[in-house]
């Protein structure tokens, strides 16, 4: 319970006094006892209280008659006008019967509000040139409480430069001034943060604060300053344009325009340096704007000033020294001091071709260079002992223009930098020709085939030699080396163009007379001394089919018909006649085949196309004509083919004749021919053939009346025929021609055939010619030529 004072006054006004902010339910007074009301009757009656500010702060307990607090009361809210006294007037209305009581409730202040400033942050601008004692007004604090609970005093936080003075107005309000006690230095302290505290007199004591921020206004009293007087920078040469060298940072303790700095080169900075480096006037950045070349300048000096923008500008200075670091940025160079671009191909080994010098503008390892030949060439570099940057280019191996007519000697110079740089130079060396190569034919042996019957002057071949030398050393002249064959000089048979080596035939060749020629051709150059070489030429005459076959058996006079008689009882397969033809052409063209061109009865006779034998295909019948006419053609193998024909007239006889062997012969074969003697035998055979024909005609004329002898017993390799004397005469002539033709045919194959005569007692006479006739001697001489 809260003790309450009750005052009774006239006019029935009851007064109570309570402190503000009492808790809900707190009893203010007992109206029943104070107003003389009965508790029992109060419960049945209705009690009403006034409402203030839309709130019901008090109520009456009808059972106890107590007036209690329903809602907390704030004196500063209920009495907004700041006074020392605050009363709450209300009427208590009791009905049945109606009674009204006037009550005044005095609300006393408690220290429930702390002082506070309307602005909790106050900013002041004070020039650093302000004099001590200057005053600056500060805002007042307010406190809703009254009496001793209101503001009692102000306090300022500790400061060497400021203090406060409190003044009281006529209404008792206190005013506070901020007083400058000590000169300010913005560069030392640009902002002073002060706390102003307002303190009331209540219990407990309450206070409120405000932040006083004093900004010291700058004056241009500090020049720009660099942290160093001299800056040393190392940078590599050939830095790209725009490369940042360094950023200057001069400081000015002032602020505003007084602290804004502009950078510039002084007059002590050379123009060459200013051409290489750029200075940003606002940021102080030094960048590369030209070529930094170590070989041009080893270091650069820049004198720079920093000037502020104050009304009366102040400035500071510094020096920047840039040391340039060498890079391997210069390619080594090659200088050809002396060179021979043309030399003879037989230049001696060790001869000097060129004198070469090298250089490099860099320093240290970057300036050390070496010269080399990276190709596999017959040259070497000889470094001078007293001048290491000079070399001699020397021939290290024999040169040959025919192999390599010129050299592109690539000289490469390389320095020792990282990475190494290199350069190259090409020396062109041309070799002059020396007559050191003899003419060469593509082949050492030429075989040239020439068709017989060639036209005189025909081009046989072109025998061209090659000489790898140049000019007169390669101009060739061709000769036929003289050689006689059968007292005939080669120059009478062949001719060669001395300029181009075209070989011509001077005459028409006949294969049947001349088979080949062997001679030499020489090619000679025009050098000094001249060189030459020769080649063997073998001319082979190629046969043409220019000789028609000659039928040698059965023999007949030119254009005559051969007449033969045979018995009609001849058996099937019996030999009727044999046609033999000779061809003096080569083996290929002289291959002869036989065919019937005309035949009376094609079913009666057959002809072997290879050996020319005519045989019966069946026995004669009574219907067969008595006379049979056979025309045989002998055709060679040439293109176009040539041929000869023979007409055989066969007459059949009724007389029976015993069969006999065609001939008796014992062939003895010896491989005794060579290719050369074969041609001689053919020629000799032709002459012997003509002689034999003459002898045979003579024999036939003498033996026409000779009687046949008794038949002899058959012997090996003999043919016995029971023909009459007339048949024997014709058979004798035919068989002799056959044997001679067989002899010629077989001797062409390199074999010797010896004919054995029919033994004595034969029915037919085989002539034995005496030696005096010359036939035996001729045959013997022909046989002796076989090898």
XYZ file of C-alpha atoms in Angstrom:
787
model
C 0.000 0.000 0.000
C 1.030 3.535 -0.607
C 0.539 6.057 2.075
C -1.724 8.816 0.920
C -2.424 12.140 2.449
C -6.029 13.189 2.586
C -7.109 16.775 2.812
C -10.603 17.745 3.589
C -11.797 21.039 2.470
C -14.918 22.862 2.168
C -17.192 22.344 -0.760
C -16.788 18.575 -0.279
C -13.501 18.274 -2.222
C -11.420 15.300 -1.257
C -7.707 15.436 -2.174
C -5.219 12.617 -2.430
C -1.527 12.613 -3.421
C 0.344 9.726 -5.107
C 3.634 9.280 -6.915
C 3.582 8.722 -10.661
C 4.205 5.354 -12.190
C 2.556 3.402 -9.333
C 1.880 -0.226 -10.151
C -1.506 -1.497 -11.164
C -3.705 -2.506 -8.260
C -2.064 -0.098 -5.893
C -4.672 1.355 -3.423
C -4.935 5.106 -3.452
C -7.534 5.523 -0.583
C -10.597 3.935 0.997
C -13.500 5.989 -0.293
C -15.995 4.196 1.929
C -14.291 5.334 5.058
C -13.235 8.727 3.724
C -16.641 9.595 2.301
C -18.711 7.891 5.029
C -20.304 5.262 2.847
C -21.613 1.953 4.035
C -19.923 -1.044 2.586
C -23.003 -3.175 2.561
C -25.048 -0.714 0.596
C -22.209 0.197 -1.739
C -22.253 -3.201 -3.317
C -25.821 -2.747 -4.572
C -25.239 0.729 -5.942
C -23.576 1.706 -9.194
C -20.303 3.680 -8.972
C -18.883 5.646 -11.939
C -15.496 7.409 -12.383
C -14.340 9.885 -15.049
C -12.080 8.762 -17.910
C -9.021 10.851 -18.856
C -7.198 10.706 -22.137
C -9.385 7.789 -23.183
C -8.070 5.717 -20.354
C -9.546 4.661 -17.088
C -6.764 5.059 -14.580
C -8.765 4.437 -11.305
C -11.607 2.243 -10.135
C -13.529 1.546 -6.841
C -13.659 -1.880 -5.229
C -17.346 -2.156 -4.121
C -16.607 -4.763 -1.558
C -13.897 -2.849 0.285
C -14.661 0.662 -0.888
C -11.005 1.142 -1.895
C -9.903 3.402 -4.759
C -7.143 1.515 -6.682
C -5.026 2.090 -9.760
C -6.096 0.387 -12.964
C -3.471 1.896 -15.334
C -0.034 3.411 -14.600
C -0.030 7.198 -14.678
C 2.800 9.220 -16.239
C 2.966 12.716 -14.763
C 4.751 14.098 -17.876
C 1.941 12.715 -20.035
C -0.947 13.860 -17.869
C 0.600 17.298 -17.221
C 2.518 18.167 -20.414
C 3.078 21.713 -19.188
C 6.155 21.623 -17.044
C 4.966 22.840 -13.562
C 5.827 21.883 -10.061
C 2.262 20.633 -9.276
C 0.062 18.216 -11.240
C -3.534 17.327 -10.185
C -6.014 14.853 -11.624
C -9.633 15.883 -10.927
C -12.419 13.313 -11.111
C -16.016 12.861 -10.013
C -17.246 9.786 -8.233
C -20.944 9.234 -9.033
C -22.962 6.894 -6.840
C -26.571 6.146 -7.862
C -29.628 5.088 -5.898
C -29.659 7.633 -4.492
C -27.467 9.854 -6.633
C -24.509 11.290 -4.916
C -21.465 13.071 -6.498
C -18.089 13.441 -4.799
C -15.263 15.717 -6.091
C -11.810 14.237 -5.783
C -8.403 15.805 -6.611
C -5.545 13.392 -7.055
C -2.128 15.067 -6.845
C 0.601 13.273 -8.863
C 4.079 13.892 -7.571
C 7.181 13.705 -9.865
C 9.793 11.007 -9.621
C 13.127 11.031 -11.454
C 11.977 8.676 -14.218
C 13.327 10.714 -17.170
C 16.993 11.253 -18.029
C 18.142 14.522 -19.614
C 18.480 14.326 -23.373
C 19.682 16.566 -26.159
C 17.447 17.320 -29.061
C 20.503 16.631 -31.236
C 22.706 13.842 -30.046
C 25.396 14.711 -32.681
C 26.667 18.246 -33.041
C 29.360 19.053 -35.668
C 31.390 22.239 -35.508
C 33.902 23.578 -38.063
C 36.767 25.420 -36.414
C 39.702 26.860 -38.335
C 43.060 25.677 -37.178
C 44.048 29.349 -37.130
C 41.352 30.189 -34.499
C 42.692 31.941 -31.370
C 42.303 30.518 -27.856
C 39.226 31.891 -26.009
C 36.886 31.774 -28.951
C 33.430 30.528 -27.934
C 31.073 28.265 -29.794
C 27.424 27.771 -28.713
C 26.216 24.263 -27.973
C 22.610 23.019 -27.859
C 20.860 22.634 -24.488
C 19.594 19.410 -22.994
C 15.976 18.933 -21.814
C 14.494 16.932 -18.909
C 10.678 16.456 -18.508
C 11.086 15.992 -14.816
C 10.678 18.977 -12.473
C 12.255 20.259 -9.387
C 15.355 18.622 -8.259
C 14.802 15.884 -10.885
C 15.511 18.307 -13.750
C 18.951 19.233 -15.250
C 21.394 20.358 -12.651
C 24.698 20.788 -14.582
C 26.760 19.964 -17.751
C 30.098 18.175 -18.081
C 32.608 17.971 -21.016
C 34.877 15.054 -21.759
C 38.585 15.609 -21.192
C 40.204 17.746 -23.892
C 43.416 19.750 -24.072
C 41.962 22.173 -26.535
C 38.352 22.745 -25.380
C 36.350 23.509 -22.244
C 32.742 24.644 -21.498
C 31.119 27.538 -19.737
C 27.533 27.280 -18.290
C 25.320 30.347 -18.163
C 21.837 30.628 -16.573
C 19.103 32.610 -18.185
C 16.453 34.719 -16.500
C 14.030 31.780 -16.623
C 16.570 29.576 -14.941
C 17.494 27.752 -18.140
C 21.167 26.821 -18.393
C 23.129 27.482 -21.610
C 26.450 25.889 -22.514
C 29.297 27.433 -24.588
C 32.304 25.538 -26.011
C 35.464 27.536 -25.390
C 38.818 27.058 -27.318
C 41.449 26.718 -24.672
C 44.497 25.887 -26.907
C 45.481 26.495 -30.521
C 44.514 23.787 -32.979
C 46.712 21.961 -35.504
C 44.732 20.106 -38.132
C 47.747 18.111 -39.236
C 48.069 16.872 -35.660
C 44.380 16.328 -34.934
C 41.964 17.022 -37.702
C 38.839 16.047 -35.746
C 38.130 16.413 -32.032
C 35.422 14.107 -30.702
C 33.945 15.529 -27.477
C 31.117 14.285 -25.281
C 28.822 16.793 -23.548
C 26.925 15.303 -20.592
C 23.796 16.806 -18.957
C 23.187 15.646 -15.311
C 19.946 16.031 -13.318
C 19.559 16.310 -9.511
C 17.285 13.363 -8.905
C 17.916 10.228 -6.954
C 19.257 8.211 -8.547
C 21.070 10.655 -10.779
C 20.234 10.454 -14.478
C 22.191 11.964 -17.393
C 22.139 12.377 -21.141
C 24.967 12.910 -23.615
C 25.597 14.478 -27.007
C 28.583 13.961 -29.323
C 30.347 17.187 -30.126
C 32.520 16.716 -33.278
C 34.885 19.555 -33.960
C 36.332 19.595 -37.505
C 39.504 21.571 -37.661
C 39.494 23.561 -40.887
C 42.805 23.415 -42.763
C 45.089 26.249 -43.716
C 47.931 25.741 -46.247
C 50.729 25.515 -43.764
C 52.379 22.238 -44.846
C 54.352 21.653 -48.091
C 54.174 18.301 -49.957
C 56.790 15.837 -48.787
C 58.327 12.693 -50.399
C 59.262 9.801 -48.176
C 62.707 9.749 -49.839
C 64.863 12.353 -51.411
C 66.298 9.873 -53.931
C 64.618 6.829 -55.449
C 66.669 4.138 -57.205
C 64.889 1.882 -59.683
C 66.260 -1.047 -61.737
C 64.448 -1.913 -64.946
C 65.230 -3.970 -68.014
C 65.757 -2.421 -71.363
C 63.177 -2.688 -74.112
C 60.374 -2.486 -71.574
C 57.044 -2.160 -73.404
C 55.471 1.239 -73.802
C 53.256 2.066 -70.844
C 55.292 -0.001 -68.394
C 54.990 1.466 -64.886
C 58.418 2.433 -63.575
C 57.167 3.612 -60.159
C 54.418 5.648 -58.549
C 55.501 8.690 -56.547
C 53.449 9.383 -53.446
C 54.178 12.786 -52.009
C 52.087 13.638 -48.945
C 50.674 16.979 -47.850
C 49.301 17.168 -44.333
C 46.893 19.798 -45.396
C 43.515 18.990 -46.847
C 41.341 20.060 -49.667
C 43.038 22.073 -52.332
C 45.906 22.564 -49.948
C 46.617 18.847 -50.101
C 46.013 18.254 -53.799
C 49.404 17.709 -55.479
C 50.589 18.214 -59.028
C 53.779 16.396 -60.166
C 56.161 17.698 -62.813
C 59.738 17.423 -64.067
C 62.076 20.197 -63.016
C 64.469 21.966 -65.311
C 67.232 19.621 -64.179
C 65.647 16.699 -66.051
C 67.143 16.304 -69.525
C 64.951 16.338 -72.598
C 66.237 12.910 -73.598
C 65.020 11.521 -70.308
C 61.665 13.219 -70.757
C 61.447 11.613 -74.230
C 61.807 8.173 -72.697
C 59.665 8.556 -69.550
C 56.290 10.141 -68.910
C 55.107 11.575 -65.555
C 51.409 11.668 -64.750
C 50.856 15.085 -63.060
C 47.910 13.873 -61.011
C 48.880 10.372 -59.893
C 52.672 10.673 -59.899
C 53.033 7.516 -62.018
C 56.216 7.322 -64.085
C 55.728 5.199 -67.208
C 57.760 4.292 -70.283
C 56.863 6.264 -73.386
C 60.015 5.719 -75.458
C 62.631 3.072 -76.109
C 64.746 2.098 -73.129
C 68.022 0.954 -74.644
C 70.895 -0.120 -72.479
C 73.303 0.377 -75.335
C 72.071 4.003 -75.610
C 72.031 4.994 -71.910
C 72.980 2.967 -68.882
C 70.892 5.052 -66.418
C 68.459 7.979 -66.336
C 68.004 10.768 -63.739
C 64.665 12.486 -63.209
C 64.234 15.537 -60.951
C 60.603 15.788 -59.886
C 58.679 18.364 -57.835
C 55.312 18.038 -56.114
C 53.307 21.280 -55.779
C 49.993 21.690 -53.882
C 47.005 23.753 -55.044
C 46.779 26.125 -52.130
C 46.305 29.870 -52.505
C 49.962 30.201 -51.819
C 51.303 26.891 -53.227
C 54.004 25.001 -51.414
C 56.241 22.337 -53.077
C 58.620 19.450 -52.406
C 61.283 17.788 -54.590
C 62.897 14.402 -55.110
C 65.200 12.596 -57.587
C 64.500 9.321 -59.361
C 67.469 7.342 -60.761
C 66.611 4.520 -63.196
C 69.370 1.946 -63.798
C 68.845 0.028 -67.046
C 69.561 -3.702 -66.958
C 70.988 -5.125 -70.151
C 68.944 -7.724 -71.988
C 69.951 -9.933 -74.847
C 68.103 -7.717 -77.294
C 70.759 -7.185 -79.932
C 71.287 -9.856 -82.532
C 74.903 -10.664 -83.238
C 76.091 -9.446 -86.616
C 78.245 -10.983 -89.349
C 80.572 -8.840 -91.437
C 82.040 -10.324 -94.622
C 85.380 -8.575 -94.841
C 86.695 -10.392 -97.908
C 85.280 -13.161 -100.065
C 85.979 -15.104 -103.265
C 82.661 -15.932 -104.887
C 84.208 -17.795 -107.859
C 86.997 -20.381 -107.674
C 88.257 -23.286 -109.799
C 86.885 -26.654 -108.849
C 90.428 -27.970 -108.343
C 91.248 -25.333 -105.723
C 93.710 -26.792 -103.188
C 92.483 -27.904 -99.791
C 93.282 -25.271 -97.162
C 92.689 -22.295 -99.450
C 90.978 -19.308 -97.829
C 87.590 -18.452 -99.298
C 86.533 -15.544 -97.075
C 87.459 -13.450 -94.023
C 84.535 -13.004 -91.652
C 84.079 -10.831 -88.574
C 81.305 -10.976 -85.933
C 80.074 -8.478 -83.328
C 77.359 -8.019 -80.669
C 76.336 -4.716 -79.045
C 75.209 -6.419 -75.827
C 77.499 -6.840 -72.825
C 78.560 -9.775 -70.687
C 77.388 -13.159 -71.837
C 74.860 -11.419 -74.039
C 77.738 -9.951 -76.022
C 79.746 -13.160 -76.383
C 79.212 -14.634 -79.846
C 80.506 -17.565 -81.853
C 80.410 -18.397 -85.574
C 79.617 -21.821 -87.000
C 78.619 -23.726 -90.142
C 75.699 -26.016 -89.398
C 75.773 -27.749 -92.793
C 77.825 -30.731 -93.873
C 79.997 -28.873 -96.352
C 83.649 -29.175 -97.382
C 84.502 -25.959 -95.536
C 85.638 -25.122 -92.015
C 85.985 -21.945 -89.946
C 89.359 -21.100 -88.447
C 89.170 -18.627 -85.542
C 91.931 -16.078 -85.262
C 93.993 -16.487 -82.104
C 94.756 -12.794 -81.589
C 91.368 -11.555 -82.799
C 88.727 -13.947 -81.421
C 85.874 -12.208 -83.267
C 87.475 -12.876 -86.673
C 87.360 -16.095 -88.685
C 88.741 -17.566 -91.907
C 86.531 -19.701 -94.163
C 88.805 -22.484 -95.495
C 88.342 -25.333 -98.002
C 88.503 -28.599 -96.030
C 87.947 -31.202 -98.760
C 88.356 -31.463 -102.562
C 85.607 -29.813 -104.578
C 83.921 -31.240 -107.651
C 81.823 -28.964 -109.832
C 80.148 -31.905 -111.508
C 78.772 -33.061 -108.154
C 78.004 -29.652 -106.651
C 78.314 -26.706 -109.052
C 77.800 -24.072 -106.360
C 77.591 -23.801 -102.601
C 75.372 -21.666 -100.425
C 77.487 -21.550 -97.283
C 75.258 -20.549 -94.378
C 77.249 -18.899 -91.597
C 75.418 -18.734 -88.262
C 76.486 -16.479 -85.397
C 75.004 -17.152 -81.938
C 75.477 -15.258 -78.683
C 75.591 -16.692 -75.153
C 72.519 -14.835 -73.866
C 69.369 -16.334 -72.414
C 67.609 -17.044 -74.645
C 70.416 -16.995 -77.210
C 70.003 -14.866 -80.299
C 71.442 -15.730 -83.667
C 71.816 -14.363 -87.158
C 73.083 -15.822 -90.385
C 74.726 -14.797 -93.581
C 74.995 -16.769 -96.811
C 78.116 -16.842 -98.964
C 77.515 -18.052 -102.502
C 80.486 -19.853 -103.998
C 80.484 -20.740 -107.705
C 82.922 -23.359 -109.019
C 84.590 -22.880 -112.391
C 84.867 -25.947 -114.587
C 88.152 -27.787 -115.189
C 88.446 -30.493 -117.864
C 88.679 -33.349 -115.394
C 86.001 -35.663 -116.803
C 86.323 -37.825 -119.895
C 83.237 -38.325 -122.086
C 81.103 -41.237 -120.995
C 78.771 -43.344 -123.103
C 75.615 -44.599 -121.385
C 76.603 -48.136 -122.406
C 79.956 -49.788 -122.906
C 78.633 -52.018 -125.685
C 75.999 -51.195 -128.282
C 74.172 -53.814 -130.318
C 72.420 -52.317 -133.317
C 70.157 -54.385 -135.527
C 69.908 -53.336 -139.160
C 67.449 -54.813 -141.602
C 69.088 -56.062 -144.762
C 68.344 -54.247 -147.980
C 68.564 -50.978 -146.100
C 68.798 -47.721 -148.021
C 72.313 -46.204 -148.179
C 72.597 -43.250 -145.821
C 69.957 -44.575 -143.416
C 70.309 -43.563 -139.770
C 71.228 -46.618 -137.745
C 71.433 -45.160 -134.241
C 72.537 -42.147 -132.250
C 75.522 -42.875 -130.021
C 75.603 -39.871 -127.728
C 78.199 -39.581 -124.982
C 77.903 -37.290 -121.990
C 80.583 -35.065 -120.540
C 79.678 -33.397 -117.200
C 82.194 -30.612 -117.822
C 81.141 -27.225 -119.193
C 81.695 -25.162 -122.311
C 84.558 -26.345 -124.507
C 85.329 -29.101 -122.028
C 82.000 -30.730 -122.899
C 82.017 -30.135 -126.673
C 82.412 -33.660 -128.103
C 83.659 -34.938 -131.470
C 82.905 -38.511 -132.589
C 85.193 -40.785 -134.697
C 85.053 -44.322 -136.053
C 88.272 -46.105 -135.171
C 89.610 -47.538 -138.413
C 89.394 -51.279 -138.830
C 89.524 -53.325 -142.014
C 87.290 -56.322 -142.687
C 88.054 -58.285 -145.846
C 90.189 -55.378 -147.073
C 87.265 -53.045 -146.523
C 87.630 -50.085 -144.169
C 84.861 -49.355 -141.653
C 84.702 -45.796 -142.894
C 83.561 -47.167 -146.266
C 80.705 -49.035 -144.674
C 79.599 -46.635 -141.935
C 79.712 -42.929 -141.242
C 79.231 -41.013 -137.955
C 78.273 -37.373 -137.523
C 81.177 -35.863 -135.533
C 78.887 -33.407 -133.769
C 75.968 -35.477 -132.557
C 77.122 -39.133 -132.872
C 74.481 -40.186 -135.438
C 75.632 -43.415 -137.104
C 74.720 -43.955 -140.762
C 75.075 -46.895 -143.172
C 76.926 -46.069 -146.393
C 75.823 -49.149 -148.349
C 73.067 -51.687 -148.622
C 73.696 -54.852 -146.604
C 72.732 -58.387 -147.594
C 72.137 -60.853 -144.778
C 73.103 -63.732 -146.989
C 76.552 -62.154 -147.550
C 77.299 -60.143 -144.371
C 75.883 -61.107 -141.004
C 77.468 -58.593 -138.600
C 80.206 -55.991 -138.026
C 82.219 -55.145 -134.931
C 84.096 -51.847 -134.544
C 84.790 -49.007 -132.077
C 83.638 -45.372 -131.867
C 85.568 -42.726 -129.941
C 84.169 -39.562 -128.305
C 86.717 -36.804 -127.623
C 86.076 -33.490 -125.820
C 87.573 -30.109 -126.778
C 89.308 -29.412 -123.491
C 92.988 -28.851 -122.990
C 94.319 -31.468 -122.889
C 91.432 -33.328 -124.543
C 89.980 -36.415 -122.896
C 88.302 -39.280 -124.736
C 86.606 -42.643 -124.369
C 85.361 -45.254 -126.812
C 82.555 -47.747 -127.110
C 82.184 -51.049 -128.991
C 79.470 -51.205 -131.626
C 78.114 -54.506 -132.888
C 76.047 -54.201 -136.068
C 73.815 -57.208 -136.661
C 72.231 -57.569 -140.086
C 68.656 -58.755 -139.661
C 67.348 -61.061 -142.327
C 64.368 -60.168 -144.510
C 62.306 -62.638 -146.408
C 63.810 -61.692 -149.742
C 64.562 -65.224 -151.093
C 61.832 -67.503 -152.301
C 62.108 -71.274 -151.664
C 63.855 -73.341 -154.358
C 62.552 -76.828 -154.984
C 65.492 -79.189 -155.377
C 63.612 -82.461 -155.320
C 62.075 -83.855 -157.384
C 64.421 -82.330 -159.927
C 62.994 -80.994 -163.100
C 63.984 -78.577 -165.787
C 62.776 -75.089 -165.420
C 59.033 -74.910 -166.004
C 58.752 -78.660 -166.773
C 56.488 -81.223 -165.175
C 57.917 -84.109 -163.153
C 56.613 -87.419 -164.274
C 56.578 -90.437 -161.996
C 55.308 -93.971 -162.573
C 54.010 -96.179 -159.820
C 52.321 -99.576 -159.872
C 48.581 -99.614 -159.259
C 49.132 -102.297 -156.669
C 50.946 -99.843 -154.369
C 49.919 -100.354 -150.776
C 48.316 -97.753 -148.541
C 50.938 -95.470 -146.964
C 53.544 -96.094 -149.624
C 55.920 -93.258 -150.425
C 55.132 -91.873 -153.818
C 57.458 -88.852 -153.927
C 59.156 -86.410 -151.633
C 59.276 -82.682 -152.297
C 62.316 -80.853 -150.909
C 62.683 -77.080 -151.067
C 65.567 -74.900 -149.849
C 65.492 -71.253 -148.681
C 68.702 -69.255 -148.211
C 67.066 -66.833 -145.748
C 67.549 -67.056 -141.980
C 66.214 -69.950 -139.982
C 62.942 -68.209 -139.181
C 62.205 -67.176 -142.738
C 63.470 -70.491 -144.201
C 61.044 -72.714 -142.358
C 59.118 -74.328 -145.218
C 55.715 -75.949 -145.186
C 54.163 -77.989 -148.030
C 50.595 -78.002 -149.240
C 48.646 -79.378 -152.197
C 47.720 -76.591 -154.492
C 45.941 -78.949 -156.913
C 45.256 -82.651 -156.653
C 43.241 -84.913 -158.968
C 41.857 -87.002 -156.138
C 42.225 -85.598 -152.621
C 41.300 -88.971 -151.113
C 44.134 -90.832 -152.740
C 47.256 -88.941 -151.651
C 48.428 -87.177 -148.475
C 51.176 -84.599 -148.120
C 53.182 -84.081 -144.901
C 53.358 -80.332 -144.493
C 56.740 -80.483 -142.763
C 58.838 -83.052 -144.650
C 57.075 -82.899 -148.028
C 56.442 -86.669 -148.283
C 53.601 -87.697 -150.571
C 52.056 -91.032 -149.601
C 49.053 -93.020 -150.674
C 46.035 -92.812 -148.430
C 44.483 -95.964 -149.907
C 45.104 -98.515 -152.630
C 44.239 -97.741 -156.231
C 40.934 -98.982 -157.534
C 39.843 -99.660 -161.049
C 37.804 -96.468 -160.986
C 40.819 -94.260 -160.293
C 42.186 -92.465 -163.357
C 45.378 -93.786 -164.779
C 47.048 -90.402 -164.590
C 47.149 -88.286 -161.419
C 48.243 -84.636 -161.415
C 49.647 -83.186 -158.176
C 50.621 -79.517 -157.765
C 52.615 -78.941 -154.539
C 53.404 -75.485 -153.173
C 56.383 -74.917 -150.816
C 55.857 -71.798 -148.705
C 58.380 -70.196 -146.339
C 57.693 -68.597 -142.901
C 58.448 -64.981 -143.821
C 56.225 -61.934 -143.879
C 55.003 -61.800 -146.538
C 55.500 -65.471 -147.311
C 57.248 -66.509 -150.537
C 56.593 -69.801 -152.293
C 57.521 -72.165 -155.149
C 55.471 -74.874 -156.851
C 56.170 -78.183 -158.534
C 53.834 -80.233 -160.707
C 54.084 -84.025 -160.419
C 52.356 -86.208 -163.000
C 51.845 -89.726 -161.705
C 51.124 -92.602 -164.073
C 49.966 -95.947 -162.717
C 51.230 -99.241 -164.219
C 49.724 -102.723 -164.036
C 53.129 -104.506 -163.862
C 53.718 -106.029 -160.444
C 56.825 -104.856 -158.812
C 58.170 -105.998 -155.500
C 58.416 -103.538 -152.771
C 61.770 -102.163 -152.053
C 63.289 -99.910 -149.574
C 63.389 -96.307 -150.519
C 67.094 -95.888 -150.049
C 69.844 -97.384 -148.049
C 71.501 -94.990 -145.764
C 73.386 -95.001 -142.532
C 73.373 -91.501 -141.072
C 76.325 -90.752 -138.961
C 75.771 -87.534 -137.095
C 78.422 -85.350 -135.597
C 77.909 -81.944 -134.121
C 80.717 -80.413 -136.063
C 79.220 -77.113 -137.271
C 79.720 -73.662 -135.952
C 77.487 -70.746 -136.866
C 80.181 -69.212 -139.040
C 80.914 -72.338 -141.087
C 77.191 -72.934 -141.579
C 77.030 -69.986 -143.946
C 80.087 -71.254 -145.837
C 78.547 -74.706 -146.230
C 75.348 -73.228 -147.631
C 77.298 -71.264 -150.204
C 79.428 -74.289 -151.122
C 76.329 -76.468 -151.270
C 74.713 -74.146 -153.792
C 77.714 -74.382 -156.119
C 77.935 -78.167 -155.652
C 74.230 -78.456 -156.355
C 74.634 -76.899 -159.795
C 77.588 -79.137 -160.553
C 75.675 -82.195 -159.406
C 72.718 -81.389 -161.634
C 75.044 -81.276 -164.654
C 76.628 -84.631 -163.742
C 73.247 -86.246 -163.121
C 71.964 -85.219 -166.534
C 75.020 -86.800 -168.137
C 74.576 -90.048 -166.193
C 70.927 -90.295 -167.088
C 71.733 -90.001 -170.783
C 74.371 -92.772 -170.568
C 72.376 -95.235 -168.478
C 69.045 -95.158 -170.287
C 69.643 -98.695 -171.851
C 71.223 -100.480 -168.850
C 69.426 -103.759 -167.941
C 68.342 -104.437 -164.442
C 70.248 -107.073 -162.466
C 68.840 -109.801 -160.329
C 67.246 -108.775 -157.142
C 69.520 -108.964 -154.224
C 68.558 -110.018 -150.808
C 67.145 -107.181 -148.790
C 69.618 -105.511 -146.537
C 69.308 -102.995 -143.739
C 68.774 -99.393 -144.792
C 68.067 -100.311 -148.416
C 64.992 -100.187 -150.563
C 64.343 -102.903 -153.200
C 61.801 -102.293 -155.834
C 60.767 -104.501 -158.658
C 60.447 -101.835 -161.229
C 61.289 -102.088 -164.908
C 64.298 -100.369 -166.396
C 62.365 -97.279 -167.354
C 61.176 -96.770 -163.798
C 64.718 -97.463 -162.549
C 66.137 -94.729 -164.745
C 63.788 -92.085 -163.433
C 64.197 -93.356 -159.891
C 67.946 -93.092 -160.207
C 67.730 -89.461 -161.153
C 65.134 -88.676 -158.484
C 66.992 -90.499 -155.737
C 70.300 -88.748 -156.526
C 68.611 -85.354 -156.376
C 66.891 -86.363 -153.163
C 70.124 -87.417 -151.500
C 71.898 -84.251 -152.488
C 69.050 -82.097 -151.219
C 68.970 -84.176 -148.027
C 72.706 -83.625 -147.681
C 72.279 -79.843 -147.958
C 69.355 -79.801 -145.548
C 71.122 -81.851 -142.901
C 74.466 -80.098 -143.204
C 72.694 -76.812 -142.415
C 71.859 -78.408 -139.093
C 75.525 -79.126 -138.418
C 75.396 -82.855 -139.100
C 77.395 -85.097 -141.497
C 75.397 -87.637 -143.505
C 77.241 -90.528 -145.240
C 75.378 -92.419 -147.915
C 76.067 -96.130 -148.359
C 75.504 -97.606 -151.847
C 73.187 -100.533 -152.515
C 75.099 -103.839 -152.511
C 75.974 -105.548 -155.725
C 73.381 -107.832 -157.228
C 70.575 -105.321 -156.843
C 68.084 -105.168 -159.616
C 68.733 -101.475 -160.058
C 72.050 -99.924 -160.901
C 73.323 -97.216 -158.557
C 75.992 -95.326 -160.440
C 79.419 -95.174 -158.976
C 81.103 -92.120 -160.373
C 84.806 -92.289 -160.960
C 87.092 -89.879 -159.250
C 87.964 -88.320 -162.521
C 84.543 -86.818 -162.793
C 85.256 -84.478 -159.922
C 82.045 -85.144 -158.017
C 83.735 -87.140 -155.297
C 86.419 -84.533 -154.854
C 83.863 -81.798 -154.611
C 81.837 -83.711 -152.059
C 84.932 -84.455 -150.052
C 85.946 -80.800 -150.050
C 82.481 -79.805 -148.947
C 82.593 -82.308 -146.146
C 86.029 -81.132 -145.069
C 84.677 -77.629 -144.407
C 82.272 -78.903 -141.774
C 83.383 -78.364 -138.205
